[in-house]
PDB file of C-alpha atoms and ligand atoms in Angstrom:
ATOM      1  CA  UNK A1320       0.000   0.000   0.000  1.00 97.00           C
ATOM      2  CA  UNK A1321       1.118   3.556  -0.699  1.00 98.00           C
ATOM      3  CA  UNK A1322       0.137   6.457   1.544  1.00 98.00           C
ATOM      4  CA  UNK A1323       0.938   9.937   0.218  1.00 98.00           C
ATOM      5  CA  UNK A1324       1.005  12.833   2.681  1.00 97.00           C
ATOM      6  CA  UNK A1325       1.456  16.297   1.204  1.00 96.00           C
ATOM      7  CA  UNK A1326       1.184  19.769   2.626  1.00 93.00           C
ATOM      8  CA  UNK A1327       3.056  22.993   3.293  1.00 89.00           C
ATOM      9  CA  UNK A1328       6.125  23.470   5.511  1.00 80.00           C
ATOM     10  CA  UNK A1329       5.501  22.697   9.166  1.00 78.00           C
ATOM     11  CA  UNK A1330       1.996  21.301   8.681  1.00 86.00           C
ATOM     12  CA  UNK A1331       3.062  18.346  10.798  1.00 83.00           C
ATOM     13  CA  UNK A1332       3.388  15.950   7.871  1.00 89.00           C
ATOM     14  CA  UNK A1333       6.691  14.391   8.873  1.00 89.00           C
ATOM     15  CA  UNK A1334       5.700  13.727  12.483  1.00 89.00           C
ATOM     16  CA  UNK A1335       2.408  12.191  11.448  1.00 94.00           C
ATOM     17  CA  UNK A1336       3.838  10.254   8.504  1.00 95.00           C
ATOM     18  CA  UNK A1337       6.517   8.691  10.732  1.00 94.00           C
ATOM     19  CA  UNK A1338       3.957   7.631  13.361  1.00 95.00           C
ATOM     20  CA  UNK A1339       1.558   6.217  10.770  1.00 96.00           C
ATOM     21  CA  UNK A1340       4.423   4.262   9.170  1.00 96.00           C
ATOM     22  CA  UNK A1341       5.454   2.873  12.575  1.00 94.00           C
ATOM     23  CA  UNK A1342       1.912   1.821  13.437  1.00 95.00           C
ATOM     24  CA  UNK A1343       1.468   0.040  10.125  1.00 96.00           C
ATOM     25  CA  UNK A1344       5.015  -1.369   9.859  1.00 94.00           C
ATOM     26  CA  UNK A1345       5.535   0.485   6.573  1.00 95.00           C
ATOM     27  CA  UNK A1346       8.732   2.246   5.550  1.00 94.00           C
ATOM     28  CA  UNK A1347       8.754   6.044   5.766  1.00 95.00           C
ATOM     29  CA  UNK A1348      10.304   8.333   3.166  1.00 95.00           C
ATOM     30  CA  UNK A1349      10.823  12.047   3.874  1.00 95.00           C
ATOM     31  CA  UNK A1350      11.194  13.526   0.390  1.00 97.00           C
ATOM     32  CA  UNK A1351      11.880  17.022   1.759  1.00 96.00           C
ATOM     33  CA  UNK A1352      15.041  15.588   3.342  1.00 97.00           C
ATOM     34  CA  UNK A1353      16.205  14.532  -0.123  1.00 98.00           C
ATOM     35  CA  UNK A1354      15.830  18.067  -1.544  1.00 98.00           C
ATOM     36  CA  UNK A1355      17.505  19.417   1.578  1.00 98.00           C
ATOM     37  CA  UNK A1356      20.454  17.044   1.113  1.00 98.00           C
ATOM     38  CA  UNK A1357      20.877  18.182  -2.501  1.00 98.00           C
ATOM     39  CA  UNK A1358      20.916  21.758  -1.169  1.00 98.00           C
ATOM     40  CA  UNK A1359      23.605  20.959   1.426  1.00 98.00           C
ATOM     41  CA  UNK A1360      25.686  19.413  -1.359  1.00 98.00           C
ATOM     42  CA  UNK A1361      25.301  22.487  -3.604  1.00 98.00           C
ATOM     43  CA  UNK A1362      26.107  24.936  -0.784  1.00 98.00           C
ATOM     44  CA  UNK A1363      29.180  23.000   0.322  1.00 98.00           C
ATOM     45  CA  UNK A1364      30.540  22.835  -3.209  1.00 98.00           C
ATOM     46  CA  UNK A1365      29.839  26.552  -3.675  1.00 98.00           C
ATOM     47  CA  UNK A1366      27.675  25.908  -6.728  1.00 98.00           C
ATOM     48  CA  UNK A1367      25.344  28.641  -7.990  1.00 97.00           C
ATOM     49  CA  UNK A1368      21.922  27.455  -6.819  1.00 97.00           C
ATOM     50  CA  UNK A1369      20.346  28.183 -10.191  1.00 94.00           C
ATOM     51  CA  UNK A1370      23.042  26.266 -12.093  1.00 97.00           C
ATOM     52  CA  UNK A1371      21.067  23.165 -12.928  1.00 98.00           C
ATOM     53  CA  UNK A1372      23.815  21.541 -15.007  1.00 98.00           C
ATOM     54  CA  UNK A1373      26.452  21.903 -12.284  1.00 98.00           C
ATOM     55  CA  UNK A1374      24.110  20.670  -9.558  1.00 98.00           C
ATOM     56  CA  UNK A1375      23.011  17.708 -11.655  1.00 98.00           C
ATOM     57  CA  UNK A1376      26.614  16.766 -12.484  1.00 98.00           C
ATOM     58  CA  UNK A1377      27.209  16.207  -8.762  1.00 98.00           C
ATOM     59  CA  UNK A1378      23.745  15.008  -7.754  1.00 98.00           C
ATOM     60  CA  UNK A1379      23.737  12.126 -10.255  1.00 96.00           C
ATOM     61  CA  UNK A1380      26.286  10.191  -8.193  1.00 95.00           C
ATOM     62  CA  UNK A1381      25.290  11.435  -4.742  1.00 98.00           C
ATOM     63  CA  UNK A1382      23.944   8.720  -2.447  1.00 98.00           C
ATOM     64  CA  UNK A1383      21.075   9.920  -0.232  1.00 97.00           C
ATOM     65  CA  UNK A1384      20.075   7.287   2.295  1.00 96.00           C
ATOM     66  CA  UNK A1385      17.927   7.010   5.411  1.00 94.00           C
ATOM     67  CA  UNK A1386      18.296   5.050   8.599  1.00 93.00           C
ATOM     68  CA  UNK A1387      15.340   4.727  10.982  1.00 86.00           C
ATOM     69  CA  UNK A1388      16.095   5.388  14.663  1.00 85.00           C
ATOM     70  CA  UNK A1389      13.807   5.231  17.727  1.00 78.00           C
ATOM     71  CA  UNK A1390      13.328   9.009  17.695  1.00 73.00           C
ATOM     72  CA  UNK A1391      13.143   9.711  14.020  1.00 78.00           C
ATOM     73  CA  UNK A1392      15.327   9.108  11.082  1.00 88.00           C
ATOM     74  CA  UNK A1393      18.930   9.814  10.185  1.00 95.00           C
ATOM     75  CA  UNK A1394      19.832  11.125   6.752  1.00 97.00           C
ATOM     76  CA  UNK A1395      23.147  10.349   5.060  1.00 98.00           C
ATOM     77  CA  UNK A1396      24.875  12.053   2.130  1.00 98.00           C
ATOM     78  CA  UNK A1397      27.468   9.725   0.624  1.00 97.00           C
ATOM     79  CA  UNK A1398      27.609   8.003   4.002  1.00 97.00           C
ATOM     80  CA  UNK A1399      28.022  11.209   6.053  1.00 98.00           C
ATOM     81  CA  UNK A1400      25.343  11.913   8.662  1.00 97.00           C
ATOM     82  CA  UNK A1401      23.686  15.189   7.546  1.00 98.00           C
ATOM     83  CA  UNK A1402      20.593  14.897   9.785  1.00 95.00           C
ATOM     84  CA  UNK A1403      21.379  18.220  11.493  1.00 94.00           C
ATOM     85  CA  UNK A1404      22.949  20.009   8.527  1.00 96.00           C
ATOM     86  CA  UNK A1405      19.789  19.640   6.425  1.00 97.00           C
ATOM     87  CA  UNK A1406      17.776  21.555   9.095  1.00 91.00           C
ATOM     88  CA  UNK A1407      20.191  24.493   9.397  1.00 91.00           C
ATOM     89  CA  UNK A1408      18.642  27.861   8.441  1.00 87.00           C
ATOM     90  CA  UNK A1409      21.063  28.222   5.512  1.00 95.00           C
ATOM     91  CA  UNK A1410      19.738  24.987   4.031  1.00 96.00           C
ATOM     92  CA  UNK A1411      16.109  25.827   4.795  1.00 90.00           C
ATOM     93  CA  UNK A1412      16.394  29.235   3.175  1.00 89.00           C
ATOM     94  CA  UNK A1413      17.916  27.890  -0.040  1.00 94.00           C
ATOM     95  CA  UNK A1414      16.075  24.613  -0.566  1.00 94.00           C
ATOM     96  CA  UNK A1415      13.196  26.196  -2.516  1.00 89.00           C
ATOM     97  CA  UNK A1416      15.626  27.336  -5.186  1.00 93.00           C
ATOM     98  CA  UNK A1417      17.241  23.925  -5.597  1.00 96.00           C
ATOM     99  CA  UNK A1418      13.924  22.053  -5.460  1.00 94.00           C
ATOM    100  CA  UNK A1419      12.509  24.280  -8.226  1.00 91.00           C
ATOM    101  CA  UNK A1420      15.071  22.999 -10.771  1.00 96.00           C
ATOM    102  CA  UNK A1421      13.264  20.646 -13.189  1.00 96.00           C
ATOM    103  CA  UNK A1422      16.187  18.212 -13.609  1.00 97.00           C
ATOM    104  CA  UNK A1423      16.630  17.969  -9.823  1.00 97.00           C
ATOM    105  CA  UNK A1424      12.932  17.175  -9.419  1.00 96.00           C
ATOM    106  CA  UNK A1425      13.061  14.597 -12.188  1.00 97.00           C
ATOM    107  CA  UNK A1426      15.994  12.849 -10.515  1.00 98.00           C
ATOM    108  CA  UNK A1427      14.357  12.924  -7.063  1.00 98.00           C
ATOM    109  CA  UNK A1428      10.990  11.695  -8.354  1.00 97.00           C
ATOM    110  CA  UNK A1429      12.776   8.792 -10.061  1.00 98.00           C
ATOM    111  CA  UNK A1430      14.572   7.885  -6.816  1.00 98.00           C
ATOM    112  CA  UNK A1431      11.375   8.251  -4.780  1.00 98.00           C
ATOM    113  CA  UNK A1432       9.469   5.899  -7.073  1.00 98.00           C
ATOM    114  CA  UNK A1433      12.310   3.374  -6.777  1.00 97.00           C
ATOM    115  CA  UNK A1434      12.106   3.537  -2.977  1.00 96.00           C
ATOM    116  CA  UNK A1435       8.309   3.177  -3.083  1.00 97.00           C
ATOM    117  CA  UNK A1436       8.569   0.109  -5.298  1.00 96.00           C
ATOM    118  CA  UNK A1437      10.420  -1.814  -2.578  1.00 91.00           C
ATOM    119  CA  UNK A1438       7.787  -1.892   0.176  1.00 93.00           C
ATOM    120  CA  UNK A1439       4.536  -0.622   1.615  1.00 96.00           C
ATOM    121  CA  UNK A1440       5.304   3.024   2.238  1.00 97.00           C
ATOM    122  CA  UNK A1441       4.284   6.306   3.783  1.00 97.00           C
ATOM    123  CA  UNK A1442       5.869   9.119   1.776  1.00 97.00           C
ATOM    124  CA  UNK A1443       5.597  12.780   2.629  1.00 96.00           C
ATOM    125  CA  UNK A1444       6.337  15.870   0.571  1.00 95.00           C
ATOM    126  CA  UNK A1445       4.659  18.394  -1.689  1.00 93.00           C
ATOM    127  CA  UNK A1446       3.942  16.494  -4.904  1.00 93.00           C
ATOM    128  CA  UNK A1447       3.567  12.893  -3.750  1.00 96.00           C
ATOM    129  CA  UNK A1448      -0.167  12.515  -4.419  1.00 96.00           C
ATOM    130  CA  UNK A1449      -0.051  14.557  -7.621  1.00 94.00           C
ATOM    131  CA  UNK A1450       3.212  13.439  -9.268  1.00 95.00           C
ATOM    132  CA  UNK A1451       5.372  10.883  -7.450  1.00 97.00           C
ATOM    133  CA  UNK A1452       2.709   8.315  -6.503  1.00 98.00           C
ATOM    134  CA  UNK A1453      -0.443   9.304  -8.407  1.00 97.00           C
ATOM    135  CA  UNK A1454      -1.929   5.839  -7.737  1.00 97.00           C
ATOM    136  CA  UNK A1455      -1.419   5.941  -3.954  1.00 98.00           C
ATOM    137  CA  UNK A1456      -4.366   4.270  -2.222  1.00 97.00           C
ATOM    138  CA  UNK A1457      -4.531   6.940   0.493  1.00 97.00           C
ATOM    139  CA  UNK A1458      -3.752  10.598  -0.196  1.00 98.00           C
ATOM    140  CA  UNK A1459      -3.741  13.179   2.558  1.00 97.00           C
ATOM    141  CA  UNK A1460      -3.274  16.931   2.204  1.00 96.00           C
ATOM    142  CA  UNK A1461      -2.375  18.428   5.576  1.00 95.00           C
ATOM    143  CA  UNK A1462      -2.797  22.090   6.342  1.00 93.00           C
ATOM    144  CA  UNK A1463      -2.431  24.262   9.471  1.00 93.00           C
ATOM    145  CA  UNK A1464      -2.232  27.994  10.176  1.00 93.00           C
ATOM    146  CA  UNK A1465       1.156  29.719   9.674  1.00 94.00           C
ATOM    147  CA  UNK A1466       1.263  30.575  13.413  1.00 94.00           C
ATOM    148  CA  UNK A1467       0.682  26.960  14.459  1.00 93.00           C
ATOM    149  CA  UNK A1468       3.272  25.717  11.993  1.00 92.00           C
ATOM    150  CA  UNK A1469       5.917  28.208  13.149  1.00 93.00           C
ATOM    151  CA  UNK A1470       5.324  27.189  16.776  1.00 92.00           C
ATOM    152  CA  UNK A1471       5.795  23.530  15.911  1.00 87.00           C
ATOM    153  CA  UNK A1472       8.975  24.101  13.929  1.00 87.00           C
ATOM    154  CA  UNK A1473      10.302  26.254  16.799  1.00 92.00           C
ATOM    155  CA  UNK A1474       9.765  23.392  19.237  1.00 90.00           C
ATOM    156  CA  UNK A1475      11.489  20.925  16.916  1.00 84.00           C
ATOM    157  CA  UNK A1476      14.386  23.334  16.380  1.00 86.00           C
ATOM    158  CA  UNK A1477      14.888  23.990  20.100  1.00 93.00           C
ATOM    159  CA  UNK A1478      15.102  20.237  20.684  1.00 90.00           C
ATOM    160  CA  UNK A1479      17.905  20.185  18.107  1.00 83.00           C
ATOM    161  CA  UNK A1480      19.644  23.248  19.571  1.00 90.00           C
ATOM    162  CA  UNK A1481      18.657  25.584  16.705  1.00 87.00           C
ATOM    163  CA  UNK A1482      17.462  28.908  18.157  1.00 89.00           C
ATOM    164  CA  UNK A1483      15.658  30.784  15.368  1.00 89.00           C
ATOM    165  CA  UNK A1484      12.935  33.151  16.766  1.00 95.00           C
ATOM    166  CA  UNK A1485       9.275  32.244  16.079  1.00 96.00           C
ATOM    167  CA  UNK A1486       8.651  35.462  14.131  1.00 96.00           C
ATOM    168  CA  UNK A1487      11.540  34.627  11.784  1.00 95.00           C
ATOM    169  CA  UNK A1488      10.123  31.130  11.324  1.00 93.00           C
ATOM    170  CA  UNK A1489       6.701  32.591  10.475  1.00 94.00           C
ATOM    171  CA  UNK A1490       8.269  34.773   7.794  1.00 94.00           C
ATOM    172  CA  UNK A1491      10.333  31.867   6.436  1.00 90.00           C
ATOM    173  CA  UNK A1492       7.297  29.585   6.308  1.00 90.00           C
ATOM    174  CA  UNK A1493       5.143  32.160   4.507  1.00 92.00           C
ATOM    175  CA  UNK A1494       7.926  32.823   1.983  1.00 90.00           C
ATOM    176  CA  UNK A1495       8.506  29.121   1.396  1.00 83.00           C
ATOM    177  CA  UNK A1496       4.748  28.463   0.976  1.00 88.00           C
ATOM    178  CA  UNK A1497       4.646  31.130  -1.685  1.00 89.00           C
ATOM    179  CA  UNK A1498       7.679  29.765  -3.542  1.00 85.00           C
ATOM    180  CA  UNK A1499       6.534  26.133  -3.257  1.00 81.00           C
ATOM    181  CA  UNK A1500       3.004  26.946  -4.489  1.00 86.00           C
ATOM    182  CA  UNK A1501       3.970  29.181  -7.396  1.00 87.00           C
ATOM    183  CA  UNK A1502       6.931  27.337  -8.953  1.00 80.00           C
ATOM    184  CA  UNK A1503       6.287  26.071 -12.480  1.00 82.00           C
ATOM    185  CA  UNK A1504       7.330  22.419 -11.976  1.00 80.00           C
ATOM    186  CA  UNK A1505       5.204  20.317  -9.591  1.00 78.00           C
ATOM    187  CA  UNK A1506       3.910  23.138  -7.384  1.00 82.00           C
ATOM    188  CA  UNK A1507       2.435  22.324  -3.977  1.00 86.00           C
ATOM    189  CA  UNK A1508      -1.147  21.452  -4.852  1.00 87.00           C
ATOM    190  CA  UNK A1509      -3.796  19.237  -3.357  1.00 93.00           C
ATOM    191  CA  UNK A1510      -4.479  16.169  -5.521  1.00 94.00           C
ATOM    192  CA  UNK A1511      -8.095  16.013  -6.713  1.00 95.00           C
ATOM    193  CA  UNK A1512      -8.601  12.772  -4.761  1.00 96.00           C
ATOM    194  CA  UNK A1513      -6.713  13.811  -1.590  1.00 97.00           C
ATOM    195  CA  UNK A1514      -8.444  14.225   1.747  1.00 97.00           C
ATOM    196  CA  UNK A1515      -7.669  17.491   3.501  1.00 96.00           C
ATOM    197  CA  UNK A1516      -6.867  17.441   7.211  1.00 95.00           C
ATOM    198  CA  UNK A1517      -6.555  20.786   9.025  1.00 94.00           C
ATOM    199  CA  UNK A1518      -4.315  20.061  11.991  1.00 91.00           C
ATOM    200  CA  UNK A1519      -4.358  23.554  13.571  1.00 92.00           C
ATOM    201  CA  UNK A1520      -6.634  22.428  16.412  1.00 91.00           C
ATOM    202  CA  UNK A1521      -5.847  18.716  16.396  1.00 93.00           C
ATOM    203  CA  UNK A1522      -3.503  16.699  18.570  1.00 92.00           C
ATOM    204  CA  UNK A1523      -0.944  14.407  17.002  1.00 93.00           C
ATOM    205  CA  UNK A1524      -2.884  11.357  18.250  1.00 96.00           C
ATOM    206  CA  UNK A1525      -6.077  12.641  16.630  1.00 96.00           C
ATOM    207  CA  UNK A1526      -4.345  13.191  13.303  1.00 95.00           C
ATOM    208  CA  UNK A1527      -2.753   9.734  13.333  1.00 97.00           C
ATOM    209  CA  UNK A1528      -6.102   8.145  14.263  1.00 97.00           C
ATOM    210  CA  UNK A1529      -7.824   9.973  11.424  1.00 96.00           C
ATOM    211  CA  UNK A1530      -5.345   8.658   8.863  1.00 97.00           C
ATOM    212  CA  UNK A1531      -5.431   5.105  10.250  1.00 97.00           C
ATOM    213  CA  UNK A1532      -9.220   5.224   9.900  1.00 97.00           C
ATOM    214  CA  UNK A1533      -8.852   6.154   6.213  1.00 96.00           C
ATOM    215  CA  UNK A1534      -6.349   3.326   5.729  1.00 96.00           C
ATOM    216  CA  UNK A1535      -8.663   0.825   7.455  1.00 96.00           C
ATOM    217  CA  UNK A1536     -11.530   1.888   5.201  1.00 94.00           C
ATOM    218  CA  UNK A1537      -9.346   1.158   2.143  1.00 91.00           C
ATOM    219  CA  UNK A1538      -8.301  -2.343   3.199  1.00 84.00           C
ATOM    220  CA  UNK A1539     -11.853  -3.513   3.933  1.00 75.00           C
TER     221      UNK A1539
HETATM  222  O1  LIG B2049       9.180  19.355   3.989  1.00 76.68           O
HETATM  223  P1  LIG B2049      10.474  20.165   4.057  1.00 76.68           P
HETATM  224  O2  LIG B2049      10.329  21.512   4.699  1.00 76.68           O
HETATM  225  O3  LIG B2049      11.612  19.411   4.653  1.00 76.68           O
HETATM  226  O4  LIG B2049      10.850  20.428   2.519  1.00 76.68           O
HETATM  227  C1  LIG B2049      11.997  21.116   2.138  1.00 76.68           C
HETATM  228  C2  LIG B2049      11.808  21.811   0.787  1.00 76.68           C
HETATM  229  O5  LIG B2049      11.779  20.859  -0.266  1.00 76.68           O
HETATM  230  C3  LIG B2049      10.550  22.651   0.662  1.00 76.68           C
HETATM  231  O6  LIG B2049      10.901  23.996   0.424  1.00 76.68           O
HETATM  232  C4  LIG B2049       9.819  22.132  -0.516  1.00 76.68           C
HETATM  233  C5  LIG B2049      10.718  21.127  -1.144  1.00 76.68           C
HETATM  234  N1  LIG B2049      10.041  19.871  -1.426  1.00 76.68           N
HETATM  235  C6  LIG B2049       9.528  19.691  -2.680  1.00 76.68           C
HETATM  236  O7  LIG B2049       9.614  20.595  -3.500  1.00 76.68           O
HETATM  237  N2  LIG B2049       8.945  18.519  -3.011  1.00 76.68           N
HETATM  238  C7  LIG B2049       8.833  17.528  -2.114  1.00 76.68           C
HETATM  239  N3  LIG B2049       8.263  16.372  -2.468  1.00 76.68           N
HETATM  240  C8  LIG B2049       9.331  17.709  -0.795  1.00 76.68           C
HETATM  241  C9  LIG B2049       9.924  18.911  -0.481  1.00 76.68           C
END
């Protein structure tokens, strides 16, 4: 079974997707982490972030892998643990530019479909229900207010020792929403057959329960 969870930055997708995957014994794939890793690579190499050819020349052979851990998931770039580096503000503020490059998206979508072909999966991102896994049995589109999303990201960041103020996070989230929704290739968009969940007033347990109910309805 394929479960696609899309939505804007900080809507709680990753937290929920991870929990749903754990409950069901499915693998979890955080596609945002893949675009973030490509961004870390480009920044480290000093590549111009609009230089698609240069980025692709390096990305082609870059291994991006995941390792599940009890409290989340580690991300590796050619074997190096980049779990923290991909959440740094410099990465966050530049990832929209890298993820808007058509060749980068094509490469990532190809890799994501390969991962999905190996197992039952919960995949989260922006274009999973519309582009990556258009035949996913369950498609969720998660939304939440900008204020709620900034608060959540702040909490996550503090736990990781990253101290960006909430107001800055609100601005970053609004800017990223705009860029992600208006880019020409695979913009953030709800799939016609996706079910929208507004998590602003919901607890994590309620959101997970809601999705498990949708999954149960599908397997009957
Ligand atoms: O979910 P996130 O904040 O980690 O995503 C990081 C960036 O990657 C975000 O700006 C949008 C982009 N992204 C994308 O374009 N397509 C995806 N499937 C996942 C993320």
